[in-house]
């Protein structure tokens, strides 16, 4: 595929009709991105009022800062429909709980993922990337859907971190496939709740999603049971976390929920980001050439931690991929008490969102906002970008604890894969972004993978 210098990768065509949120949300239940008109990419605050429910989108960095940083205590709870979408697979884990349980569990989980400790996981990045390269080498000729390959590989990383070699490699593919099945069946926007129906009529996932969640949780339970106590350092630190009175922070049920959260959140976002980045590299020849030049300066063999961290242009490509296709495209919170966002009233119980998909493409903050341009994230240009306009890992106290882990992982993967394979796009084919729990390509990511 020959791409021009100004390459605009696929996105939903914004609907031309006036801003009508209820029809748009109903239309976009399987893909909320389809609900955003062209106007949304220019607005700063977008208020919507349903029957008894309010939804406000914070689409300006100052408003995002107010909600997620300055007034974070009022917005610490995830939205009702996000809690309902995630609870079947991660229970009351760190990802959706709040208050004292969140503080305790964050303190138990976050230290092991501190940037200073990422080097301990580097061998697992190398191992999983090498295994992925072997799998791609054995792939049949012709276009290959690389999305499940990346999902399996990043799940394998998290399994090595949590379980060591006690869990077989094949389990990573099973867990990745089970989560894909759950995500395909689940509903992340609950129209019934927004319409004001009581909780007992809203929020329940359909049977197909519940069955997929049960299968996924059974797989994760088998993995935990296979690991002798206390297990590798990451799992051991979670098991051994104690309160001031000596009681365990995590009982068996809570441990299973936190492991499920870490396993899925730690693999899904990296896999999705690399899937989209690989497509952008394949579709844009100038980027392929620039990456080839940078990676050629590495010594032969797997990169060390410092060598991977030095890949400035590779990092810029990943960051630009997460700007255009943020793995978590919607961040939603539920207001505890009344508030004001600019001139708009927020009522207790209302849902307030930051939508990275919109914010990352906002015409006020980004030049040529829909164009793929990795140079935006080279150091000098990145320093000029206003804060809170790029939030792929979230923002505020609940920012992803594994952001440094994921970035280091992705740099290692690309340092290995892009020197071993050339990726290209089959003529006439283009991916279709779809926002469910994460922003995946709806029909997979079919690329031609050619060994170098």
Short mmCIF file of N, CA and C in Angstrom, two decimals, residues 94-253:
data_model
loop_
_atom_site.label_atom_id
_atom_site.label_comp_id
_atom_site.label_asym_id
_atom_site.label_seq_id
_atom_site.Cartn_x
_atom_site.Cartn_y
_atom_site.Cartn_z
N UNK A 94 -9.35 -3.69 41.82
CA UNK A 94 -8.83 -2.33 41.81
C UNK A 94 -9.37 -1.50 40.65
N UNK A 95 -9.67 -2.13 39.54
CA UNK A 95 -10.07 -1.40 38.35
C UNK A 95 -11.42 -0.73 38.53
N UNK A 96 -12.31 -1.31 39.36
CA UNK A 96 -13.63 -0.71 39.48
C UNK A 96 -14.01 -0.36 40.92
N UNK A 97 -13.23 -0.77 41.93
CA UNK A 97 -13.63 -0.39 43.28
C UNK A 97 -13.16 1.04 43.59
N UNK A 98 -13.50 1.53 44.77
CA UNK A 98 -13.19 2.91 45.11
C UNK A 98 -13.13 3.02 46.64
N UNK A 99 -12.73 4.19 47.12
CA UNK A 99 -12.66 4.41 48.55
C UNK A 99 -11.53 3.62 49.21
N UNK A 100 -11.76 3.17 50.45
CA UNK A 100 -10.73 2.47 51.21
C UNK A 100 -10.24 1.18 50.53
N UNK A 101 -11.14 0.34 49.98
CA UNK A 101 -10.63 -0.86 49.29
C UNK A 101 -9.67 -0.51 48.15
N UNK A 102 -10.00 0.54 47.40
CA UNK A 102 -9.12 0.94 46.29
C UNK A 102 -7.76 1.37 46.82
N UNK A 103 -7.74 2.19 47.88
CA UNK A 103 -6.47 2.67 48.43
C UNK A 103 -5.61 1.51 48.91
N UNK A 104 -6.22 0.55 49.61
CA UNK A 104 -5.46 -0.59 50.12
C UNK A 104 -4.90 -1.44 48.99
N UNK A 105 -5.72 -1.71 48.01
CA UNK A 105 -5.27 -2.61 46.94
C UNK A 105 -4.29 -1.93 46.00
N UNK A 106 -4.47 -0.65 45.78
CA UNK A 106 -3.48 0.08 44.97
C UNK A 106 -2.12 0.02 45.65
N UNK A 107 -2.10 0.20 46.97
CA UNK A 107 -0.84 0.13 47.72
C UNK A 107 -0.22 -1.26 47.65
N UNK A 108 -1.07 -2.29 47.53
CA UNK A 108 -0.56 -3.66 47.44
C UNK A 108 -0.03 -3.99 46.06
N UNK A 109 -0.62 -3.41 45.02
CA UNK A 109 -0.28 -3.79 43.65
C UNK A 109 0.77 -2.90 43.01
N UNK A 110 0.66 -1.59 43.21
CA UNK A 110 1.45 -0.64 42.44
C UNK A 110 2.97 -0.75 42.64
N UNK A 111 3.48 -1.00 43.87
CA UNK A 111 4.94 -0.99 44.02
C UNK A 111 5.67 -1.96 43.11
N UNK A 112 5.09 -3.12 42.85
CA UNK A 112 5.76 -4.10 42.00
C UNK A 112 5.89 -3.63 40.57
N UNK A 113 5.04 -2.67 40.16
CA UNK A 113 5.07 -2.17 38.78
C UNK A 113 5.73 -0.80 38.69
N UNK A 114 6.38 -0.36 39.76
CA UNK A 114 7.07 0.93 39.74
C UNK A 114 8.11 0.94 38.63
N UNK A 115 8.28 2.08 37.94
CA UNK A 115 9.26 2.12 36.84
C UNK A 115 10.65 1.64 37.23
N UNK A 116 11.06 1.85 38.47
CA UNK A 116 12.39 1.41 38.88
C UNK A 116 12.53 -0.10 38.89
N UNK A 117 11.41 -0.83 38.89
CA UNK A 117 11.46 -2.29 38.98
C UNK A 117 11.13 -2.98 37.65
N UNK A 118 10.90 -2.19 36.61
CA UNK A 118 10.49 -2.78 35.34
C UNK A 118 11.57 -3.70 34.77
N UNK A 119 12.83 -3.40 35.04
CA UNK A 119 13.90 -4.23 34.51
C UNK A 119 13.78 -5.69 34.89
N UNK A 120 13.16 -5.98 36.03
CA UNK A 120 13.01 -7.37 36.47
C UNK A 120 12.11 -8.17 35.52
N UNK A 121 11.24 -7.47 34.79
CA UNK A 121 10.32 -8.15 33.88
C UNK A 121 10.87 -8.22 32.44
N UNK A 122 12.00 -7.58 32.20
CA UNK A 122 12.54 -7.53 30.84
C UNK A 122 12.73 -8.91 30.22
N UNK A 123 13.26 -9.90 30.95
CA UNK A 123 13.41 -11.23 30.34
C UNK A 123 12.08 -11.82 29.86
N UNK A 124 10.99 -11.49 30.54
CA UNK A 124 9.68 -12.00 30.11
C UNK A 124 9.24 -11.32 28.81
N UNK A 125 9.55 -10.03 28.67
CA UNK A 125 9.25 -9.34 27.40
C UNK A 125 9.98 -10.03 26.25
N UNK A 126 11.26 -10.32 26.48
CA UNK A 126 12.07 -10.97 25.44
C UNK A 126 11.50 -12.34 25.11
N UNK A 127 11.21 -13.13 26.13
CA UNK A 127 10.73 -14.49 25.91
C UNK A 127 9.43 -14.50 25.11
N UNK A 128 8.48 -13.67 25.50
CA UNK A 128 7.18 -13.66 24.82
C UNK A 128 7.31 -13.12 23.41
N UNK A 129 8.17 -12.11 23.20
CA UNK A 129 8.36 -11.57 21.85
C UNK A 129 9.01 -12.60 20.94
N UNK A 130 9.97 -13.36 21.46
CA UNK A 130 10.61 -14.41 20.66
C UNK A 130 9.61 -15.51 20.32
N UNK A 131 8.75 -15.87 21.27
CA UNK A 131 7.72 -16.87 21.00
C UNK A 131 6.73 -16.37 19.96
N UNK A 132 6.38 -15.09 20.03
CA UNK A 132 5.49 -14.51 19.01
C UNK A 132 6.14 -14.55 17.64
N UNK A 133 7.43 -14.25 17.57
CA UNK A 133 8.12 -14.30 16.29
C UNK A 133 8.09 -15.72 15.72
N UNK A 134 8.26 -16.71 16.57
CA UNK A 134 8.18 -18.10 16.11
C UNK A 134 6.79 -18.41 15.56
N UNK A 135 5.75 -17.95 16.26
CA UNK A 135 4.38 -18.21 15.82
C UNK A 135 4.11 -17.54 14.47
N UNK A 136 4.60 -16.32 14.29
CA UNK A 136 4.38 -15.62 13.01
C UNK A 136 5.14 -16.30 11.88
N UNK A 137 6.29 -16.85 12.19
CA UNK A 137 7.06 -17.56 11.16
C UNK A 137 6.29 -18.77 10.65
N UNK A 138 5.53 -19.41 11.54
CA UNK A 138 4.77 -20.60 11.16
C UNK A 138 3.39 -20.28 10.60
N UNK A 139 3.01 -19.01 10.56
CA UNK A 139 1.68 -18.63 10.07
C UNK A 139 1.56 -18.99 8.59
N UNK A 140 0.35 -19.34 8.13
CA UNK A 140 0.17 -19.68 6.72
C UNK A 140 0.42 -18.47 5.83
N UNK A 141 0.73 -18.69 4.56
CA UNK A 141 0.96 -17.57 3.65
C UNK A 141 -0.31 -16.76 3.44
N UNK A 142 -0.13 -15.52 3.02
CA UNK A 142 -1.27 -14.63 2.80
C UNK A 142 -1.53 -13.77 4.03
N UNK A 143 -2.54 -12.92 3.97
CA UNK A 143 -2.85 -12.04 5.10
C UNK A 143 -3.14 -12.82 6.37
N UNK A 144 -2.63 -12.32 7.48
CA UNK A 144 -2.77 -12.95 8.79
C UNK A 144 -3.41 -11.95 9.74
N UNK A 145 -4.38 -12.39 10.52
CA UNK A 145 -4.95 -11.54 11.55
C UNK A 145 -3.96 -11.50 12.72
N UNK A 146 -3.24 -10.40 12.84
CA UNK A 146 -2.20 -10.32 13.86
C UNK A 146 -2.77 -10.00 15.25
N UNK A 147 -4.03 -9.56 15.34
CA UNK A 147 -4.59 -9.16 16.64
C UNK A 147 -4.54 -10.28 17.67
N UNK A 148 -5.02 -11.50 17.37
CA UNK A 148 -4.93 -12.56 18.39
C UNK A 148 -3.49 -12.97 18.71
N UNK A 149 -2.58 -12.80 17.77
CA UNK A 149 -1.17 -13.09 18.05
C UNK A 149 -0.64 -12.14 19.13
N UNK A 150 -0.92 -10.85 18.97
CA UNK A 150 -0.47 -9.89 19.97
C UNK A 150 -1.18 -10.12 21.31
N UNK A 151 -2.47 -10.43 21.27
CA UNK A 151 -3.21 -10.67 22.52
C UNK A 151 -2.63 -11.85 23.27
N UNK A 152 -2.31 -12.92 22.56
CA UNK A 152 -1.72 -14.08 23.21
C UNK A 152 -0.35 -13.76 23.78
N UNK A 153 0.45 -13.01 23.03
CA UNK A 153 1.82 -12.71 23.47
C UNK A 153 1.83 -11.83 24.72
N UNK A 154 0.99 -10.81 24.77
CA UNK A 154 0.99 -9.95 25.96
C UNK A 154 0.34 -10.65 27.15
N UNK A 155 -0.61 -11.54 26.90
CA UNK A 155 -1.14 -12.36 27.99
C UNK A 155 -0.05 -13.28 28.52
N UNK A 156 0.76 -13.80 27.63
CA UNK A 156 1.88 -14.64 28.03
C UNK A 156 2.85 -13.87 28.93
N UNK A 157 3.11 -12.59 28.60
CA UNK A 157 3.97 -11.78 29.46
C UNK A 157 3.40 -11.71 30.87
N UNK A 158 2.12 -11.39 30.97
CA UNK A 158 1.52 -11.24 32.29
C UNK A 158 1.48 -12.58 33.04
N UNK A 159 1.28 -13.67 32.32
CA UNK A 159 1.29 -14.98 32.98
C UNK A 159 2.68 -15.32 33.52
N UNK A 160 3.72 -14.99 32.76
CA UNK A 160 5.07 -15.22 33.25
C UNK A 160 5.35 -14.38 34.48
N UNK A 161 4.86 -13.12 34.47
CA UNK A 161 5.07 -12.24 35.62
C UNK A 161 4.34 -12.75 36.86
N UNK A 162 3.12 -13.22 36.67
CA UNK A 162 2.28 -13.63 37.79
C UNK A 162 2.50 -15.07 38.23
N UNK A 163 2.70 -15.97 37.25
CA UNK A 163 2.68 -17.41 37.54
C UNK A 163 4.01 -18.11 37.25
N UNK A 164 4.94 -17.42 36.58
CA UNK A 164 6.17 -18.08 36.18
C UNK A 164 5.88 -19.15 35.14
N UNK A 165 6.66 -20.21 35.16
CA UNK A 165 6.49 -21.29 34.20
C UNK A 165 5.52 -22.36 34.70
N UNK A 166 4.85 -22.09 35.84
CA UNK A 166 3.92 -23.09 36.38
C UNK A 166 2.70 -23.26 35.49
N UNK A 167 2.41 -22.27 34.67
CA UNK A 167 1.25 -22.32 33.78
C UNK A 167 1.75 -22.49 32.35
N UNK A 168 1.24 -23.45 31.60
CA UNK A 168 1.75 -23.70 30.25
C UNK A 168 1.46 -22.53 29.30
N UNK A 169 2.28 -22.45 28.28
CA UNK A 169 2.15 -21.37 27.30
C UNK A 169 0.78 -21.37 26.63
N UNK A 170 0.21 -22.55 26.41
CA UNK A 170 -1.08 -22.63 25.73
C UNK A 170 -2.19 -21.91 26.49
N UNK A 171 -2.03 -21.74 27.80
CA UNK A 171 -3.06 -21.07 28.58
C UNK A 171 -3.21 -19.62 28.18
N UNK A 172 -2.14 -19.00 27.70
CA UNK A 172 -2.22 -17.60 27.30
C UNK A 172 -3.18 -17.41 26.14
N UNK A 173 -3.12 -18.29 25.16
CA UNK A 173 -4.03 -18.20 24.02
C UNK A 173 -5.47 -18.43 24.46
N UNK A 174 -5.67 -19.35 25.40
CA UNK A 174 -7.03 -19.64 25.87
C UNK A 174 -7.62 -18.45 26.61
N UNK A 175 -6.83 -17.81 27.47
CA UNK A 175 -7.32 -16.64 28.21
C UNK A 175 -7.59 -15.48 27.26
N UNK A 176 -6.67 -15.23 26.32
CA UNK A 176 -6.87 -14.14 25.37
C UNK A 176 -8.12 -14.35 24.54
N UNK A 177 -8.36 -15.59 24.09
CA UNK A 177 -9.55 -15.88 23.28
C UNK A 177 -10.82 -15.74 24.12
N UNK A 178 -10.77 -16.14 25.38
CA UNK A 178 -11.95 -16.03 26.24
C UNK A 178 -12.31 -14.57 26.49
N UNK A 179 -11.30 -13.72 26.69
CA UNK A 179 -11.61 -12.31 26.90
C UNK A 179 -12.13 -11.67 25.63
N UNK A 180 -11.60 -12.06 24.48
CA UNK A 180 -12.13 -11.55 23.21
C UNK A 180 -13.60 -11.93 23.05
N UNK A 181 -13.95 -13.15 23.44
CA UNK A 181 -15.34 -13.59 23.34
C UNK A 181 -16.22 -12.79 24.29
N UNK A 182 -15.73 -12.52 25.50
CA UNK A 182 -16.53 -11.73 26.42
C UNK A 182 -16.72 -10.31 25.88
N UNK A 183 -15.65 -9.71 25.41
CA UNK A 183 -15.75 -8.33 24.93
C UNK A 183 -16.70 -8.22 23.75
N UNK A 184 -16.69 -9.21 22.88
CA UNK A 184 -17.58 -9.19 21.72
C UNK A 184 -19.04 -9.29 22.12
N UNK A 185 -19.31 -9.96 23.25
CA UNK A 185 -20.70 -10.18 23.66
C UNK A 185 -21.22 -9.13 24.62
N UNK A 186 -20.33 -8.38 25.28
CA UNK A 186 -20.74 -7.49 26.36
C UNK A 186 -21.27 -6.16 25.83
N UNK A 187 -21.99 -5.47 26.70
CA UNK A 187 -22.46 -4.12 26.43
C UNK A 187 -21.78 -3.18 27.42
N UNK A 188 -21.06 -2.17 26.91
CA UNK A 188 -20.37 -1.23 27.78
C UNK A 188 -21.14 0.06 27.98
N UNK A 189 -22.20 0.30 27.21
CA UNK A 189 -23.08 1.45 27.41
C UNK A 189 -24.48 0.90 27.67
N UNK A 190 -25.02 1.17 28.87
CA UNK A 190 -26.31 0.62 29.27
C UNK A 190 -27.40 1.64 28.98
N UNK A 191 -28.07 1.49 27.85
CA UNK A 191 -29.12 2.42 27.45
C UNK A 191 -30.26 2.43 28.47
N UNK A 192 -30.58 1.26 29.04
CA UNK A 192 -31.68 1.17 30.01
C UNK A 192 -31.39 2.03 31.24
N UNK A 193 -30.15 2.02 31.69
CA UNK A 193 -29.79 2.84 32.85
C UNK A 193 -29.88 4.32 32.51
N UNK A 194 -29.37 4.71 31.34
CA UNK A 194 -29.42 6.12 30.95
C UNK A 194 -30.85 6.62 30.81
N UNK A 195 -31.75 5.71 30.47
CA UNK A 195 -33.15 6.10 30.33
C UNK A 195 -33.88 6.18 31.67
N UNK A 196 -33.15 5.90 32.76
CA UNK A 196 -33.73 6.08 34.08
C UNK A 196 -34.38 4.85 34.68
N UNK A 197 -34.22 3.69 34.05
CA UNK A 197 -34.81 2.48 34.61
C UNK A 197 -34.10 2.10 35.91
N UNK A 198 -34.79 1.47 36.85
CA UNK A 198 -34.14 1.09 38.11
C UNK A 198 -33.04 0.06 37.89
N UNK A 199 -32.16 -0.03 38.89
CA UNK A 199 -30.98 -0.88 38.75
C UNK A 199 -31.33 -2.33 38.45
N UNK A 200 -32.44 -2.83 39.03
CA UNK A 200 -32.75 -4.24 38.83
C UNK A 200 -33.20 -4.54 37.40
N UNK A 201 -33.52 -3.50 36.62
CA UNK A 201 -33.86 -3.69 35.21
C UNK A 201 -32.70 -3.34 34.29
N UNK A 202 -31.63 -2.82 34.85
CA UNK A 202 -30.51 -2.36 34.02
C UNK A 202 -29.22 -3.05 34.46
N UNK A 203 -28.24 -2.98 33.61
CA UNK A 203 -26.89 -3.37 33.99
C UNK A 203 -26.53 -4.83 33.81
N UNK A 204 -27.49 -5.72 33.70
CA UNK A 204 -27.15 -7.14 33.61
C UNK A 204 -26.70 -7.50 32.20
N UNK A 205 -25.55 -8.15 32.12
CA UNK A 205 -25.04 -8.58 30.81
C UNK A 205 -25.89 -9.72 30.26
N UNK A 206 -25.89 -9.87 28.95
CA UNK A 206 -26.66 -10.94 28.33
C UNK A 206 -26.02 -12.31 28.63
N UNK A 207 -26.76 -13.34 28.34
CA UNK A 207 -26.31 -14.68 28.73
C UNK A 207 -25.01 -15.06 28.03
N UNK A 208 -24.87 -14.69 26.78
CA UNK A 208 -23.63 -15.04 26.06
C UNK A 208 -22.42 -14.41 26.75
N UNK A 209 -22.55 -13.15 27.18
CA UNK A 209 -21.45 -12.48 27.87
C UNK A 209 -21.19 -13.14 29.23
N UNK A 210 -22.25 -13.48 29.95
CA UNK A 210 -22.07 -14.11 31.26
C UNK A 210 -21.39 -15.47 31.13
N UNK A 211 -21.75 -16.24 30.11
CA UNK A 211 -21.10 -17.54 29.90
C UNK A 211 -19.63 -17.36 29.57
N UNK A 212 -19.32 -16.36 28.74
CA UNK A 212 -17.91 -16.11 28.38
C UNK A 212 -17.12 -15.68 29.61
N UNK A 213 -17.74 -14.85 30.47
CA UNK A 213 -17.06 -14.40 31.69
C UNK A 213 -16.79 -15.58 32.62
N UNK A 214 -17.77 -16.48 32.75
CA UNK A 214 -17.59 -17.64 33.62
C UNK A 214 -16.46 -18.54 33.11
N UNK A 215 -16.39 -18.72 31.80
CA UNK A 215 -15.31 -19.54 31.23
C UNK A 215 -13.96 -18.89 31.47
N UNK A 216 -13.90 -17.57 31.32
CA UNK A 216 -12.65 -16.85 31.54
C UNK A 216 -12.21 -16.95 32.99
N UNK A 217 -13.14 -16.73 33.93
CA UNK A 217 -12.78 -16.81 35.34
C UNK A 217 -12.34 -18.21 35.74
N UNK A 218 -12.93 -19.23 35.12
CA UNK A 218 -12.50 -20.60 35.42
C UNK A 218 -11.06 -20.82 34.97
N UNK A 219 -10.71 -20.31 33.80
CA UNK A 219 -9.33 -20.43 33.31
C UNK A 219 -8.36 -19.75 34.26
N UNK A 220 -8.70 -18.54 34.71
CA UNK A 220 -7.81 -17.80 35.60
C UNK A 220 -7.69 -18.51 36.94
N UNK A 221 -8.80 -19.06 37.43
CA UNK A 221 -8.74 -19.82 38.68
C UNK A 221 -7.83 -21.03 38.58
N UNK A 222 -7.87 -21.72 37.46
CA UNK A 222 -6.98 -22.86 37.25
C UNK A 222 -5.51 -22.42 37.26
N UNK A 223 -5.24 -21.26 36.68
CA UNK A 223 -3.87 -20.75 36.66
C UNK A 223 -3.37 -20.47 38.07
N UNK A 224 -4.18 -19.78 38.86
CA UNK A 224 -3.77 -19.45 40.23
C UNK A 224 -3.53 -20.73 41.03
N UNK A 225 -4.41 -21.71 40.86
CA UNK A 225 -4.29 -22.96 41.62
C UNK A 225 -3.03 -23.74 41.25
N UNK A 226 -2.53 -23.53 40.04
CA UNK A 226 -1.36 -24.28 39.59
C UNK A 226 -0.05 -23.74 40.15
N UNK A 227 -0.06 -22.57 40.77
CA UNK A 227 1.18 -21.92 41.23
C UNK A 227 1.41 -22.21 42.70
N UNK A 228 2.52 -22.84 43.05
CA UNK A 228 2.82 -23.08 44.47
C UNK A 228 2.96 -21.75 45.22
N UNK A 229 2.50 -21.72 46.46
CA UNK A 229 2.66 -20.49 47.25
C UNK A 229 4.10 -20.35 47.72
N UNK A 230 4.60 -19.11 47.83
CA UNK A 230 3.90 -17.85 47.58
C UNK A 230 3.87 -17.43 46.11
N UNK A 231 4.62 -18.13 45.25
CA UNK A 231 4.64 -17.82 43.84
C UNK A 231 5.70 -16.80 43.48
N UNK A 232 5.78 -16.43 42.19
CA UNK A 232 6.74 -15.42 41.75
C UNK A 232 6.54 -14.09 42.48
N UNK A 233 7.52 -13.19 42.42
CA UNK A 233 7.46 -11.97 43.24
C UNK A 233 6.19 -11.15 43.08
N UNK A 234 5.66 -10.99 41.86
CA UNK A 234 4.48 -10.16 41.67
C UNK A 234 3.27 -10.76 42.38
N UNK A 235 3.04 -12.06 42.20
CA UNK A 235 1.93 -12.72 42.88
C UNK A 235 2.17 -12.80 44.38
N UNK A 236 3.41 -13.07 44.77
CA UNK A 236 3.74 -13.17 46.19
C UNK A 236 3.49 -11.85 46.91
N UNK A 237 3.83 -10.73 46.27
CA UNK A 237 3.64 -9.43 46.92
C UNK A 237 2.16 -9.15 47.15
N UNK A 238 1.30 -9.62 46.24
CA UNK A 238 -0.14 -9.44 46.42
C UNK A 238 -0.65 -10.34 47.53
N UNK A 239 -0.17 -11.59 47.57
CA UNK A 239 -0.60 -12.51 48.62
C UNK A 239 -0.15 -12.06 50.01
N UNK A 240 1.01 -11.41 50.06
CA UNK A 240 1.61 -11.10 51.35
C UNK A 240 1.27 -9.71 51.86
N UNK A 241 0.54 -8.90 51.09
CA UNK A 241 0.18 -7.55 51.52
C UNK A 241 -0.65 -7.60 52.81
N UNK A 242 -0.28 -6.78 53.78
CA UNK A 242 -0.94 -6.78 55.09
C UNK A 242 -1.38 -5.37 55.50
N UNK A 243 -2.49 -5.32 56.24
CA UNK A 243 -2.93 -4.08 56.87
C UNK A 243 -2.10 -3.83 58.14
N UNK A 244 -2.34 -2.68 58.76
CA UNK A 244 -1.59 -2.35 59.98
C UNK A 244 -1.83 -3.35 61.09
N UNK A 245 -3.03 -3.97 61.11
CA UNK A 245 -3.33 -4.95 62.17
C UNK A 245 -2.85 -6.35 61.84
N UNK A 246 -2.15 -6.50 60.72
CA UNK A 246 -1.61 -7.79 60.34
C UNK A 246 -2.51 -8.64 59.48
N UNK A 247 -3.76 -8.24 59.26
CA UNK A 247 -4.67 -9.02 58.43
C UNK A 247 -4.32 -8.85 56.95
N UNK A 248 -4.66 -9.86 56.16
CA UNK A 248 -4.35 -9.83 54.73
C UNK A 248 -5.23 -8.81 54.01
N UNK A 249 -4.61 -8.04 53.13
CA UNK A 249 -5.39 -7.11 52.30
C UNK A 249 -6.27 -7.89 51.34
N UNK A 250 -5.78 -9.01 50.83
CA UNK A 250 -6.50 -9.78 49.83
C UNK A 250 -6.78 -11.19 50.34
N UNK A 251 -8.05 -11.53 50.53
CA UNK A 251 -8.39 -12.91 50.79
C UNK A 251 -8.40 -13.66 49.45
N UNK A 252 -8.76 -14.92 49.46
CA UNK A 252 -8.68 -15.71 48.23
C UNK A 252 -9.54 -15.13 47.10
N UNK A 253 -10.75 -14.70 47.44
CA UNK A 253 -11.64 -14.15 46.41
C UNK A 253 -11.11 -12.84 45.88
#
